[in-house]
PDB file of C-alpha atoms in Angstrom:
ATOM      1  CA  MET A  68     130.235 260.633 186.165  1.00  0.00           C
ATOM      2  CA  ALA A  69     133.556 262.447 185.858  1.00  0.00           C
ATOM      3  CA  THR A  70     136.265 260.964 183.638  1.00  0.00           C
ATOM      4  CA  ILE A  71     139.888 261.814 182.948  1.00  0.00           C
ATOM      5  CA  SER A  72     142.217 260.368 180.307  1.00  0.00           C
ATOM      6  CA  ILE A  73     145.109 259.207 182.489  1.00  0.00           C
ATOM      7  CA  PHE A  74     146.238 255.630 183.107  1.00  0.00           C
ATOM      8  CA  PHE A  75     147.927 254.647 186.365  1.00  0.00           C
ATOM      9  CA  PRO A  76     149.520 251.232 185.686  1.00  0.00           C
ATOM     10  CA  SER A  77     151.002 250.802 189.165  1.00  0.00           C
ATOM     11  CA  SER A  78     147.741 251.212 191.100  1.00  0.00           C
ATOM     12  CA  SER A  79     144.404 249.454 190.835  1.00  0.00           C
ATOM     13  CA  GLU A  80     141.948 251.788 189.091  1.00  0.00           C
ATOM     14  CA  ILE A  81     138.679 251.474 187.177  1.00  0.00           C
ATOM     15  CA  TYR A  82     138.478 252.592 183.541  1.00  0.00           C
ATOM     16  CA  LEU A  83     135.844 252.944 180.853  1.00  0.00           C
ATOM     17  CA  CYS A  84     137.164 251.748 177.486  1.00  0.00           C
ATOM     18  CA  LYS A  85     135.460 252.043 174.105  1.00  0.00           C
ATOM     19  CA  SER A  86     136.386 250.472 170.764  1.00  0.00           C
ATOM     20  CA  ILE A  87     134.590 251.533 167.597  1.00  0.00           C
ATOM     21  CA  VAL A  88     134.167 249.706 164.295  1.00  0.00           C
ATOM     22  CA  PRO A  89     133.439 251.862 161.228  1.00  0.00           C
ATOM     23  CA  PHE A  90     130.292 249.804 160.561  1.00  0.00           C
ATOM     24  CA  GLY A  91     128.082 247.486 162.603  1.00  0.00           C
ATOM     25  CA  ASP A  92     129.264 243.898 162.836  1.00  0.00           C
ATOM     26  CA  ASP A  93     127.920 240.808 164.551  1.00  0.00           C
ATOM     27  CA  LEU A  94     131.494 239.799 165.439  1.00  0.00           C
ATOM     28  CA  LEU A  95     131.377 242.097 168.443  1.00  0.00           C
ATOM     29  CA  PHE A  96     128.803 239.722 169.907  1.00  0.00           C
ATOM     30  CA  THR A  97     131.071 236.690 169.475  1.00  0.00           C
ATOM     31  CA  ALA A  98     134.348 238.017 170.856  1.00  0.00           C
ATOM     32  CA  GLU A  99     136.682 235.189 171.711  1.00  0.00           C
ATOM     33  CA  SER A 100     137.903 235.076 175.288  1.00  0.00           C
ATOM     34  CA  ASP A 101     140.858 232.684 174.947  1.00  0.00           C
ATOM     35  CA  GLY A 102     143.751 233.998 176.968  1.00  0.00           C
ATOM     36  CA  LYS A 103     141.922 236.867 178.665  1.00  0.00           C
ATOM     37  CA  HIS A 104     142.035 234.905 181.946  1.00  0.00           C
ATOM     38  CA  SER A 105     145.822 235.314 181.814  1.00  0.00           C
ATOM     39  CA  PHE A 106     145.521 239.020 182.582  1.00  0.00           C
ATOM     40  CA  ALA A 107     145.085 240.684 185.941  1.00  0.00           C
ATOM     41  CA  VAL A 108     142.317 242.851 184.488  1.00  0.00           C
ATOM     42  CA  GLU A 109     138.747 242.481 185.712  1.00  0.00           C
ATOM     43  CA  ILE A 110     135.800 243.109 183.412  1.00  0.00           C
ATOM     44  CA  CYS A 111     133.413 244.914 185.751  1.00  0.00           C
ATOM     45  CA  GLY A 112     130.818 245.543 183.067  1.00  0.00           C
ATOM     46  CA  PHE A 113     130.347 245.758 179.325  1.00  0.00           C
ATOM     47  CA  SER A 114     127.890 246.848 176.675  1.00  0.00           C
ATOM     48  CA  VAL A 115     127.959 245.720 173.049  1.00  0.00           C
ATOM     49  CA  MET A 116     126.369 248.236 170.699  1.00  0.00           C
ATOM     50  CA  ASP A 117     125.818 248.109 166.911  1.00  0.00           C
ATOM     51  CA  ASN A 118     129.213 249.532 166.041  1.00  0.00           C
ATOM     52  CA  HIS A 119     131.169 249.776 169.279  1.00  0.00           C
ATOM     53  CA  LEU A 120     131.969 248.078 172.531  1.00  0.00           C
ATOM     54  CA  HIS A 121     132.069 249.625 176.005  1.00  0.00           C
ATOM     55  CA  LEU A 122     134.034 247.929 178.784  1.00  0.00           C
ATOM     56  CA  VAL A 123     134.413 248.882 182.416  1.00  0.00           C
ATOM     57  CA  LEU A 124     137.790 247.443 183.389  1.00  0.00           C
ATOM     58  CA  ARG A 125     139.800 247.328 186.583  1.00  0.00           C
ATOM     59  CA  ASN A 126     143.526 246.742 186.314  1.00  0.00           C
ATOM     60  CA  ARG A 127     144.990 244.668 189.161  1.00  0.00           C
ATOM     61  CA  PRO A 128     148.756 245.215 189.464  1.00  0.00           C
ATOM     62  CA  ASP A 129     148.388 244.157 193.093  1.00  0.00           C
ATOM     63  CA  LEU A 130     147.484 240.631 191.945  1.00  0.00           C
ATOM     64  CA  VAL A 131     150.422 240.409 189.543  1.00  0.00           C
ATOM     65  CA  ARG A 132     152.822 241.428 192.310  1.00  0.00           C
ATOM     66  CA  GLY A 133     151.672 238.349 194.262  1.00  0.00           C
ATOM     67  CA  TRP A 134     152.250 235.916 191.392  1.00  0.00           C
ATOM     68  CA  SER A 135     155.455 233.892 191.277  1.00  0.00           C
ATOM     69  CA  ASP A 136     157.833 234.492 188.373  1.00  0.00           C
ATOM     70  CA  GLU A 137     156.887 231.057 187.030  1.00  0.00           C
ATOM     71  CA  GLU A 138     153.178 231.944 187.046  1.00  0.00           C
ATOM     72  CA  VAL A 139     153.867 235.239 185.250  1.00  0.00           C
ATOM     73  CA  ALA A 140     155.946 233.436 182.600  1.00  0.00           C
ATOM     74  CA  ARG A 141     153.303 230.740 182.107  1.00  0.00           C
ATOM     75  CA  ARG A 142     150.484 233.299 181.799  1.00  0.00           C
ATOM     76  CA  TRP A 143     152.492 235.194 179.174  1.00  0.00           C
ATOM     77  CA  TRP A 144     153.195 231.910 177.355  1.00  0.00           C
ATOM     78  CA  GLU A 145     149.412 231.311 177.145  1.00  0.00           C
ATOM     79  CA  LEU A 146     149.078 234.683 175.407  1.00  0.00           C
ATOM     80  CA  CYS A 147     152.185 234.520 173.193  1.00  0.00           C
ATOM     81  CA  PRO A 148     153.291 230.906 172.791  1.00  0.00           C
ATOM     82  CA  ALA A 149     156.346 230.105 170.709  1.00  0.00           C
ATOM     83  CA  ARG A 150     154.636 226.832 169.774  1.00  0.00           C
ATOM     84  CA  ARG A 151     151.027 225.765 169.305  1.00  0.00           C
ATOM     85  CA  ASP A 152     149.217 222.419 169.369  1.00  0.00           C
ATOM     86  CA  ASP A 153     147.380 221.115 166.317  1.00  0.00           C
ATOM     87  CA  ASP A 154     144.156 222.756 167.506  1.00  0.00           C
ATOM     88  CA  GLY A 155     145.866 226.172 167.662  1.00  0.00           C
ATOM     89  CA  SER A 156     146.046 226.390 171.445  1.00  0.00           C
ATOM     90  CA  ALA A 157     149.285 227.127 173.269  1.00  0.00           C
ATOM     91  CA  ALA A 158     151.477 224.034 173.497  1.00  0.00           C
ATOM     92  CA  GLU A 159     152.772 223.048 176.920  1.00  0.00           C
ATOM     93  CA  PRO A 160     156.072 224.944 177.244  1.00  0.00           C
ATOM     94  CA  TYR A 161     159.327 223.113 177.737  1.00  0.00           C
ATOM     95  CA  PRO A 162     161.243 224.220 180.853  1.00  0.00           C
ATOM     96  CA  CYS A 163     163.893 225.916 178.703  1.00  0.00           C
ATOM     97  CA  GLU A 164     161.197 228.015 176.999  1.00  0.00           C
ATOM     98  CA  ILE A 165     160.066 229.422 180.338  1.00  0.00           C
ATOM     99  CA  ASP A 166     163.565 229.621 181.845  1.00  0.00           C
ATOM    100  CA  HIS A 167     164.764 232.264 179.401  1.00  0.00           C
ATOM    101  CA  TRP A 168     162.196 234.667 180.917  1.00  0.00           C
ATOM    102  CA  LEU A 169     162.809 233.538 184.498  1.00  0.00           C
ATOM    103  CA  HIS A 170     166.507 234.423 184.301  1.00  0.00           C
ATOM    104  CA  ASP A 171     165.897 237.950 182.972  1.00  0.00           C
ATOM    105  CA  SER A 172     164.675 240.256 185.766  1.00  0.00           C
ATOM    106  CA  LYS A 173     164.010 243.160 183.383  1.00  0.00           C
ATOM    107  CA  GLN A 174     161.879 240.939 181.146  1.00  0.00           C
ATOM    108  CA  MET A 175     159.960 239.574 184.153  1.00  0.00           C
ATOM    109  CA  ALA A 176     159.232 243.123 185.341  1.00  0.00           C
ATOM    110  CA  GLU A 177     157.954 244.007 181.861  1.00  0.00           C
ATOM    111  CA  LEU A 178     155.741 240.901 181.695  1.00  0.00           C
ATOM    112  CA  ARG A 179     154.269 241.731 185.118  1.00  0.00           C
ATOM    113  CA  ARG A 180     153.504 245.261 183.901  1.00  0.00           C
ATOM    114  CA  ARG A 181     151.875 243.993 180.697  1.00  0.00           C
ATOM    115  CA  LEU A 182     149.662 241.449 182.463  1.00  0.00           C
ATOM    116  CA  SER A 183     147.849 244.193 184.405  1.00  0.00           C
ATOM    117  CA  HIS A 184     147.931 246.845 181.683  1.00  0.00           C
ATOM    118  CA  ILE A 185     144.670 247.945 180.048  1.00  0.00           C
ATOM    119  CA  SER A 186     146.317 248.541 176.642  1.00  0.00           C
ATOM    120  CA  TRP A 187     147.751 245.028 176.473  1.00  0.00           C
ATOM    121  CA  PHE A 188     144.412 243.576 177.570  1.00  0.00           C
ATOM    122  CA  MET A 189     142.547 245.517 174.861  1.00  0.00           C
ATOM    123  CA  ARG A 190     145.088 244.419 172.250  1.00  0.00           C
ATOM    124  CA  PHE A 191     144.510 240.750 173.033  1.00  0.00           C
ATOM    125  CA  LEU A 192     140.736 241.241 173.226  1.00  0.00           C
ATOM    126  CA  CYS A 193     140.363 243.095 169.913  1.00  0.00           C
ATOM    127  CA  GLN A 194     142.986 241.334 167.789  1.00  0.00           C
ATOM    128  CA  PRO A 195     141.084 238.013 167.370  1.00  0.00           C
ATOM    129  CA  ILE A 196     137.943 239.945 166.415  1.00  0.00           C
ATOM    130  CA  SER A 197     139.885 241.872 163.743  1.00  0.00           C
ATOM    131  CA  VAL A 198     141.564 238.751 162.362  1.00  0.00           C
ATOM    132  CA  ARG A 199     138.257 236.894 162.156  1.00  0.00           C
ATOM    133  CA  ALA A 200     136.425 239.815 160.534  1.00  0.00           C
ATOM    134  CA  ASN A 201     139.149 240.320 157.932  1.00  0.00           C
ATOM    135  CA  LYS A 202     139.224 236.602 157.161  1.00  0.00           C
ATOM    136  CA  GLU A 203     135.447 236.478 156.713  1.00  0.00           C
ATOM    137  CA  ASP A 204     135.494 239.581 154.489  1.00  0.00           C
ATOM    138  CA  GLY A 205     138.612 238.521 152.564  1.00  0.00           C
ATOM    139  CA  VAL A 206     140.423 241.758 153.381  1.00  0.00           C
ATOM    140  CA  THR A 207     143.394 242.963 155.410  1.00  0.00           C
ATOM    141  CA  GLY A 208     143.967 246.016 157.540  1.00  0.00           C
ATOM    142  CA  HIS A 209     142.255 247.679 160.478  1.00  0.00           C
ATOM    143  CA  PHE A 210     138.850 246.507 161.640  1.00  0.00           C
ATOM    144  CA  PHE A 211     138.454 248.858 164.582  1.00  0.00           C
ATOM    145  CA  GLU A 212     138.408 252.615 164.087  1.00  0.00           C
ATOM    146  CA  GLY A 213     141.634 253.486 165.860  1.00  0.00           C
ATOM    147  CA  ARG A 214     142.919 251.805 169.006  1.00  0.00           C
ATOM    148  CA  PHE A 215     140.443 252.499 171.799  1.00  0.00           C
ATOM    149  CA  ASP A 216     139.404 255.319 174.107  1.00  0.00           C
ATOM    150  CA  CYS A 217     140.058 254.924 177.809  1.00  0.00           C
ATOM    151  CA  ASP A 218     138.977 257.176 180.646  1.00  0.00           C
ATOM    152  CA  ARG A 219     139.567 256.666 184.344  1.00  0.00           C
ATOM    153  CA  LEU A 220     136.333 256.655 186.284  1.00  0.00           C
ATOM    154  CA  LEU A 221     136.318 258.661 189.509  1.00  0.00           C
TER     155      LEU A 221
END
């Protein structure tokens, strides 16, 4: 299968992404999925290996374009809430917390772009794994070996 290393954020494409850890870790098997439903990125397939993770992803900017501004703002709030409930989940936003995004057209355009962007999806997928691994090991710093590799599948 031919691959190229170019990302087209404005069109729906399919990509193979790979994240590597410098050593095998069972945490790859228990990746948390909270918030991933907020993205317009489909997981078409995946494979979890001893020390890396392969994902076949399809970005869906076409879906984001159909979402209302309110839906975009609420999806972003789920990912990056300014407040959390006692259990750590995103608190229900007050209208004023959503309104500051709704009245900024540049910010809304950026949030739409992020919600269908492979890099933002991978950030929110890998970050909880890194935080959990570092907490369990009592260390700080990078868990994954670099960001991730991404190739467009033809």
